[in-house]
Coordinates of N, CA, C and O in Angstrom, one line a residue:
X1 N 57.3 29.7 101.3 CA 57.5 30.9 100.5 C 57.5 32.1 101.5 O 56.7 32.3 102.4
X2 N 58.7 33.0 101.2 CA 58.3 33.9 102.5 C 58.1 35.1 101.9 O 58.3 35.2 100.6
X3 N 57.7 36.1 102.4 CA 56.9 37.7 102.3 C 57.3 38.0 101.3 O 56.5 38.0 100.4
X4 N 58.5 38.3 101.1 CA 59.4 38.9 100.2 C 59.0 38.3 98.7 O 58.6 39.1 97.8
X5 N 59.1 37.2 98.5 CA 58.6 36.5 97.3 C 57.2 36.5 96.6 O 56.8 36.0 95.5
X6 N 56.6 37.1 97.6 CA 54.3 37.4 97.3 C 55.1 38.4 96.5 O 55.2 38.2 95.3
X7 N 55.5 39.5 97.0 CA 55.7 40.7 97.0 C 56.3 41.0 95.3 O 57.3 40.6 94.8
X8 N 54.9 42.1 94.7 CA 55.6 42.6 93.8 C 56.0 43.6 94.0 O 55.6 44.2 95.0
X9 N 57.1 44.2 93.1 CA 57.5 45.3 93.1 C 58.2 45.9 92.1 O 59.1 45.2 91.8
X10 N 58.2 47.1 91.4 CA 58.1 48.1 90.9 C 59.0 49.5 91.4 O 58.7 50.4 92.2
X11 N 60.2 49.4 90.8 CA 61.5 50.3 90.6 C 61.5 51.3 89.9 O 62.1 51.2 88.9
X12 N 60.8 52.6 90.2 CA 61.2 53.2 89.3 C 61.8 54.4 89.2 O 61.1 55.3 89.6
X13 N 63.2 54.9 88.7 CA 64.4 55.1 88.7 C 64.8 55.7 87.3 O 64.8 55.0 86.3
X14 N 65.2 56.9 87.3 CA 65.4 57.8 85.9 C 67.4 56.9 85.9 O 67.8 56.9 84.8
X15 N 68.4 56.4 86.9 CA 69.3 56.4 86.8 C 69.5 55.1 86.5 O 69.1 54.3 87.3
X16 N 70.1 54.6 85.4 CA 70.6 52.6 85.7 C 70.7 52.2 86.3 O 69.9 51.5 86.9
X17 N 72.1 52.7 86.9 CA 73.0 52.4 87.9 C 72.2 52.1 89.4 O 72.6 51.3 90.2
X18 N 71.1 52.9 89.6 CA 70.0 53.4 90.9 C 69.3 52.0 90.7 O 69.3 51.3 91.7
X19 N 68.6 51.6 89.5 CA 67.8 50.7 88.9 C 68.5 49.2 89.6 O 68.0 48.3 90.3
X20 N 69.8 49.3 89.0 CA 70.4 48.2 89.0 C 71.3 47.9 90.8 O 71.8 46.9 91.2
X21 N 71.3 48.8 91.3 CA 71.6 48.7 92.8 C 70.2 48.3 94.2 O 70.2 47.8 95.3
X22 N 69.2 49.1 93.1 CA 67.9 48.3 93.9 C 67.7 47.2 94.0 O 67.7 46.7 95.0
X23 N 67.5 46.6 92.8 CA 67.3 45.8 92.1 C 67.8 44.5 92.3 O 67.1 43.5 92.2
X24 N 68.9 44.4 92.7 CA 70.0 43.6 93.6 C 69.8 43.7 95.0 O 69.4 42.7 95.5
X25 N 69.9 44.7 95.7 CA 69.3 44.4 97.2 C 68.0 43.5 97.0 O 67.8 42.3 97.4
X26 N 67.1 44.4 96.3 CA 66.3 43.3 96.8 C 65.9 42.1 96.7 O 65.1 41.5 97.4
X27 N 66.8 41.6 95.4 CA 66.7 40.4 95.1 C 67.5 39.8 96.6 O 66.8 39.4 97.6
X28 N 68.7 39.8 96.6 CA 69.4 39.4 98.1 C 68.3 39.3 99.3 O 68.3 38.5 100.2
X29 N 67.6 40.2 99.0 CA 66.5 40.0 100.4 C 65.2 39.4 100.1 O 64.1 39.8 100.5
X30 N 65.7 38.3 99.0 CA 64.4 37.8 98.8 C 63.5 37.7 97.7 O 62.9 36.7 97.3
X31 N 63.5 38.9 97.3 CA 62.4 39.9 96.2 C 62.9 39.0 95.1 O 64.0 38.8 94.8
X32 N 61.5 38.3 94.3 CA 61.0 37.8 93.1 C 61.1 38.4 91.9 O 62.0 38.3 91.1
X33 N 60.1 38.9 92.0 CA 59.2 39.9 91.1 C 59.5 41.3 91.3 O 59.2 41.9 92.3
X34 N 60.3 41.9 90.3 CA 61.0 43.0 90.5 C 60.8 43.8 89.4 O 61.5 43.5 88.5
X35 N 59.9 45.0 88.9 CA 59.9 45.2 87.6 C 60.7 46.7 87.6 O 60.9 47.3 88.7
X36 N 61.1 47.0 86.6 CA 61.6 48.7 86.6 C 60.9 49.2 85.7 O 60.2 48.6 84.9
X37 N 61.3 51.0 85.9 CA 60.7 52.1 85.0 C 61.9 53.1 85.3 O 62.8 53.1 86.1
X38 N 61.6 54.2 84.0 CA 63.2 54.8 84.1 C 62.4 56.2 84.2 O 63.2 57.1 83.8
X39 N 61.0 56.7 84.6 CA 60.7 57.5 85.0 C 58.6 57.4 85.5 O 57.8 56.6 85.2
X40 N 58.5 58.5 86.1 CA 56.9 58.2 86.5 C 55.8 58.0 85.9 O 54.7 57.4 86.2
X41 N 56.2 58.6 84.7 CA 54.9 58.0 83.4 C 55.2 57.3 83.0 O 54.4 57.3 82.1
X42 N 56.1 56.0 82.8 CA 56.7 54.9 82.0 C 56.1 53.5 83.7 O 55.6 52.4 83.7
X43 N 56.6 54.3 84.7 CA 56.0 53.4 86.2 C 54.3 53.3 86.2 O 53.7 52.3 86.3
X44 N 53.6 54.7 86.0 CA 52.8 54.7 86.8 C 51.7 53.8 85.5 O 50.7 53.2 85.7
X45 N 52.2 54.1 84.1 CA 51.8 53.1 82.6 C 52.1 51.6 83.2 O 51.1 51.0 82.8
X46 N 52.7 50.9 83.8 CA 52.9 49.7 84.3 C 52.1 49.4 85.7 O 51.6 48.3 85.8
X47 N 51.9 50.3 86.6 CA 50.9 50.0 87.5 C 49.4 50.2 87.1 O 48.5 49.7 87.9
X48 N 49.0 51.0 85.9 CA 47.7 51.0 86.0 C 47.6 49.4 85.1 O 46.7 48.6 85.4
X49 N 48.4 49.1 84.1 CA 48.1 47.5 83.9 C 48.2 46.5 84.7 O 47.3 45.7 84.4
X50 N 48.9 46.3 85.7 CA 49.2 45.4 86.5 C 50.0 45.9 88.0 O 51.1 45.9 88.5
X51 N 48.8 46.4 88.2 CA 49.1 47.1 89.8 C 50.5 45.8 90.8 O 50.5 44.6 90.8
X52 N 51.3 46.8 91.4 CA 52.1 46.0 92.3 C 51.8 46.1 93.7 O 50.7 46.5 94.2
X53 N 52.7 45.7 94.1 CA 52.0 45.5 96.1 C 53.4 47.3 96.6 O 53.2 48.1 97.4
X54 N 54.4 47.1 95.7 CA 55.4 47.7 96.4 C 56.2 48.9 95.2 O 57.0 48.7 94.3
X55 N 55.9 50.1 95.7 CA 56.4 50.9 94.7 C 57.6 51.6 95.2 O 57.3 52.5 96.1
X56 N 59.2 51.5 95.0 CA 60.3 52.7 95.4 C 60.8 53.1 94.1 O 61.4 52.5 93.2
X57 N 60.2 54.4 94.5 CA 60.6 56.0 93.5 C 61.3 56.4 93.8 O 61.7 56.0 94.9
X58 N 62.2 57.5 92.9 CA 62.9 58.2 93.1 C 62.0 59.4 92.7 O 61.0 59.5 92.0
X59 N 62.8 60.4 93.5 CA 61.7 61.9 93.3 C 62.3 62.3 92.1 O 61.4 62.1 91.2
X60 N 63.4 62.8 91.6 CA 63.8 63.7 90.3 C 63.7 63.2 89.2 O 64.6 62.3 89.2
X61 N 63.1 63.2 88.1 CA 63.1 62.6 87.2 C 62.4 62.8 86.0 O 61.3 63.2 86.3
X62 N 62.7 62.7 84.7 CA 62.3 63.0 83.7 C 60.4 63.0 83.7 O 59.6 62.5 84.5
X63 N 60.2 63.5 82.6 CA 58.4 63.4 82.5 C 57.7 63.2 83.2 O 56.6 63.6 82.8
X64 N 57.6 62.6 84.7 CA 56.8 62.6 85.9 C 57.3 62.6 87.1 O 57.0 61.5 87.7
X65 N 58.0 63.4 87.7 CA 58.6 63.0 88.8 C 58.2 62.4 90.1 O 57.0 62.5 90.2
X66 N 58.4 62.1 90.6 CA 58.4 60.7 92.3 C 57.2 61.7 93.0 O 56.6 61.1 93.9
X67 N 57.0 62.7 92.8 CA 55.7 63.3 93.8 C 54.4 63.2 93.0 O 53.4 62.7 93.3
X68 N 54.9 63.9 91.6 CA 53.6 63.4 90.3 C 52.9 62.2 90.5 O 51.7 62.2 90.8
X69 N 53.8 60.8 90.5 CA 54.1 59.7 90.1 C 53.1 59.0 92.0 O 52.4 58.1 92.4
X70 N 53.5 59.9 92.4 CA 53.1 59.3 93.7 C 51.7 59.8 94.1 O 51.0 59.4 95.0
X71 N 51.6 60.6 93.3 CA 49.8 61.8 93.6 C 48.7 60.6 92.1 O 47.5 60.4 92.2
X72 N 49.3 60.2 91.5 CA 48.9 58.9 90.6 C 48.2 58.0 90.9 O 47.0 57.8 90.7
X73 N 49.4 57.2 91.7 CA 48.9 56.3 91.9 C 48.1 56.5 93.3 O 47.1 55.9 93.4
X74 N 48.6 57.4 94.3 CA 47.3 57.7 95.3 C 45.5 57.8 94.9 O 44.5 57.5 95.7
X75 N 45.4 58.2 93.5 CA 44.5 58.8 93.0 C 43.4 57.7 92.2 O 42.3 57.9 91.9
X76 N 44.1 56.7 92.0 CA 44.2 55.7 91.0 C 42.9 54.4 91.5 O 43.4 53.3 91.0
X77 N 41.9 54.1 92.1 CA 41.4 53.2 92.8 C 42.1 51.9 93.2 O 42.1 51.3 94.3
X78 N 42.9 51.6 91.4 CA 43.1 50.2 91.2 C 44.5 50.4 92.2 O 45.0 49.5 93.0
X79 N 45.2 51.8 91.9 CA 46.6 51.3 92.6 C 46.6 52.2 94.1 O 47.7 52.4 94.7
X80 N 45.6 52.6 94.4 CA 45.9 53.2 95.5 C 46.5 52.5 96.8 O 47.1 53.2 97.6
X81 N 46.2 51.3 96.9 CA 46.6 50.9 98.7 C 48.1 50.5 98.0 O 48.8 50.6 99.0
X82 N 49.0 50.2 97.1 CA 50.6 50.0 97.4 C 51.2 50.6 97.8 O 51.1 51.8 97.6
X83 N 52.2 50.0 98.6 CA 53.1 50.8 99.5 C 54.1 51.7 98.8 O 54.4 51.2 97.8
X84 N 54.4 52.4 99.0 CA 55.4 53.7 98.4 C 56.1 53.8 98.9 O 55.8 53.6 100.1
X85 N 57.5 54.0 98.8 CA 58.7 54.0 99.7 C 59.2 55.1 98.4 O 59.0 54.6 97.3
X86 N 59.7 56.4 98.5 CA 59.8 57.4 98.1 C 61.9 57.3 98.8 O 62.4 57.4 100.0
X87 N 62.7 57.2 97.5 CA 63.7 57.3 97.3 C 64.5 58.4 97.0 O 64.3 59.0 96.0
X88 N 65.8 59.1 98.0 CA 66.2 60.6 97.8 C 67.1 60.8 98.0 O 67.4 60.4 99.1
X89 N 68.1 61.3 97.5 CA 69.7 61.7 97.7 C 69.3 63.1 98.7 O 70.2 63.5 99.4
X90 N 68.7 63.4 98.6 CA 68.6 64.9 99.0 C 67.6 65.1 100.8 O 66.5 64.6 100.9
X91 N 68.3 65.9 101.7 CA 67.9 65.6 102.6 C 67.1 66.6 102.9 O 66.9 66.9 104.1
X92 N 66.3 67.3 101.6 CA 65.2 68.2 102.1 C 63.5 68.0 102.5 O 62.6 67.5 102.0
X93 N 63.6 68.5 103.5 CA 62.1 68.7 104.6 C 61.1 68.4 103.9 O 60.3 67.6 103.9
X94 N 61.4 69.7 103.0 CA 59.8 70.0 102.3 C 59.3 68.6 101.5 O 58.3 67.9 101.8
X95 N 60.5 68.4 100.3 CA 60.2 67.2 99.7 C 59.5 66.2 100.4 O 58.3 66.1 100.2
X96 N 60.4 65.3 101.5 CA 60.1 64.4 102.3 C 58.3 64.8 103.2 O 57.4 64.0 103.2
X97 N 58.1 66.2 103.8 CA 56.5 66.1 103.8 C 55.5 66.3 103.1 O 54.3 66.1 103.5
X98 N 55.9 66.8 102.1 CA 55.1 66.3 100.7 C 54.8 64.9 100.3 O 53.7 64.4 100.2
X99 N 56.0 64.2 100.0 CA 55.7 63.0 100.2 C 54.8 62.6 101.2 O 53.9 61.9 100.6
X100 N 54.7 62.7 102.1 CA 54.4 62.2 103.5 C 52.5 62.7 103.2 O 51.4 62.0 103.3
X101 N 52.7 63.7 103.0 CA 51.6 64.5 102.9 C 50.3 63.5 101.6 O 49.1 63.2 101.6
X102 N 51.1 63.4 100.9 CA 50.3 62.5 99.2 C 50.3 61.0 99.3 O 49.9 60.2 98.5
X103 N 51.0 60.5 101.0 CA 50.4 59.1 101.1 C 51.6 58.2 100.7 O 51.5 57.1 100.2
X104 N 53.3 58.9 100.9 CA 54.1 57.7 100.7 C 54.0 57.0 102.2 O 53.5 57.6 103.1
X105 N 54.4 55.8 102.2 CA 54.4 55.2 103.3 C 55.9 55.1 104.2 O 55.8 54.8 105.4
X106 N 57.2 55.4 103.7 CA 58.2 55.6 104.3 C 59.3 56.3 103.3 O 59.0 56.5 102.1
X107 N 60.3 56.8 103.8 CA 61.7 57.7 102.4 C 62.5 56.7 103.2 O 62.4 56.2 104.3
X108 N 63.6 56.7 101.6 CA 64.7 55.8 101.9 C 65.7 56.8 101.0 O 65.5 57.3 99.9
X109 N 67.2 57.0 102.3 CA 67.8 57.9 101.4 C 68.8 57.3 100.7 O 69.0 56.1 101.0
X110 N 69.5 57.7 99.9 CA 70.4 57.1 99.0 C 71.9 57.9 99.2 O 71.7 59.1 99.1
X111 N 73.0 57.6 99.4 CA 73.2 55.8 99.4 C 72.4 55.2 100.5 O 72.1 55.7 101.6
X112 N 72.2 54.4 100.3 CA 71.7 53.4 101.3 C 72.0 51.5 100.8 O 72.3 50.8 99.8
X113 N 71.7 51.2 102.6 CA 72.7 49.9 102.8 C 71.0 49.1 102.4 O 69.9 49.6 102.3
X114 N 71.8 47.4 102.4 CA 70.7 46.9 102.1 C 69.5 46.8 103.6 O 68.3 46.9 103.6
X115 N 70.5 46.6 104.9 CA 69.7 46.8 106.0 C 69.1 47.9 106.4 O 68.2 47.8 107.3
X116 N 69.3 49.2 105.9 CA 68.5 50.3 106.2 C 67.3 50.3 104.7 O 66.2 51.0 104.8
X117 N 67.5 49.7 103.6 CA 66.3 49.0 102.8 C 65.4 48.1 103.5 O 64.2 48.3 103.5
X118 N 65.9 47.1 104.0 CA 64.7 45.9 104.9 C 64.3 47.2 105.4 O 63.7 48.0 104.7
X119 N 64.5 47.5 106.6 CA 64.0 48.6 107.7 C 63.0 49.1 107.0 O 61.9 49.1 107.5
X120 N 63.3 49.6 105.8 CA 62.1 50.9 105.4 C 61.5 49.9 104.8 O 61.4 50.4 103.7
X121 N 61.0 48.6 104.5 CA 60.5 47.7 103.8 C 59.5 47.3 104.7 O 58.3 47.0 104.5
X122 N 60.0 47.2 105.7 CA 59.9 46.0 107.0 C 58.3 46.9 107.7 O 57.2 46.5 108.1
X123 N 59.0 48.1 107.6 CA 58.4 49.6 108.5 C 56.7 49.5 107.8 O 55.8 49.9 108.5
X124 N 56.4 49.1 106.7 CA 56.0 49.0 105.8 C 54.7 47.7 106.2 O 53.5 47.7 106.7
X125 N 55.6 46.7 105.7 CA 55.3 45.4 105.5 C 55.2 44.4 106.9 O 54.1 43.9 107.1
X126 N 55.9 44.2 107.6 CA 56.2 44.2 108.7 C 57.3 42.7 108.3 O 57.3 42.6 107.1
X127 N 58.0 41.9 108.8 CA 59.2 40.7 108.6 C 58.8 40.2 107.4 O 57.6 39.8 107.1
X128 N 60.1 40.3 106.6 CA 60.0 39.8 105.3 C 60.1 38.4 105.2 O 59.8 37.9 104.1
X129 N 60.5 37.5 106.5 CA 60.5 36.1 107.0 C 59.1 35.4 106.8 O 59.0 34.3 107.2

């Protein structure tokens, strides 16, 4: 069984289309256990039940957004050590060290390919092999 298949993880994504393009890579690369949320209080309701190993947010988003959502689960005992990969169309500073600042562990921008996904997974996790 390899890395990728231990691994849960936890999409959460105000866009379908975003949902359903994750969601697909990472099945391709392996990934099992894949759950979604279509915003940060609908995600961070799903990790305090059943904490995952791997969280990619998107920042903008309805009712909690990807920085809220990410100060949560930092905050959270049960879910604090999962990995955060903080998801962004937008190539601003501040956002990205804020992030950086509340404990995500890498940004992945969007569009993005599935190999620049492993990378920020990998950066993380270390071989998903």
């Amino acid at each position: 069984m390899s890395i990728a298949e231990k691994i849960k993880v936890l999409i959460v994504d105000d866009q379908v289309t975003s949902r359903l393009l994750l969601s697909d890579a990472l099945t391709q690369l392996g990934f099992k256990q894949i759950t979604v949320a279509g915003d940060g209080e609908q995600g961070y309701k799903i990790m305090s039940q059943a904490p995952h190993h791997l969280v990619i947010s998107d920042f903008n988003m309805p009712k909690m957004d990807g920085l809220g959502f990410l100060q949560a689960v930092r905050t959270n005992p049960a879910t604090k050590k999962a990995a955060f990969i903080m998801l962004t169309a937008q190539g601003d500073r501040a956002l990205v060290q804020k992030a950086a600042q509340l404990g995500a562990n890498n940004v992945l921008a969007k569009p993005f390919t599935i190999e620049k996904m492993k990378a920020a997974i990998e950066a993380v996790f270390g071989s998903l092999k």
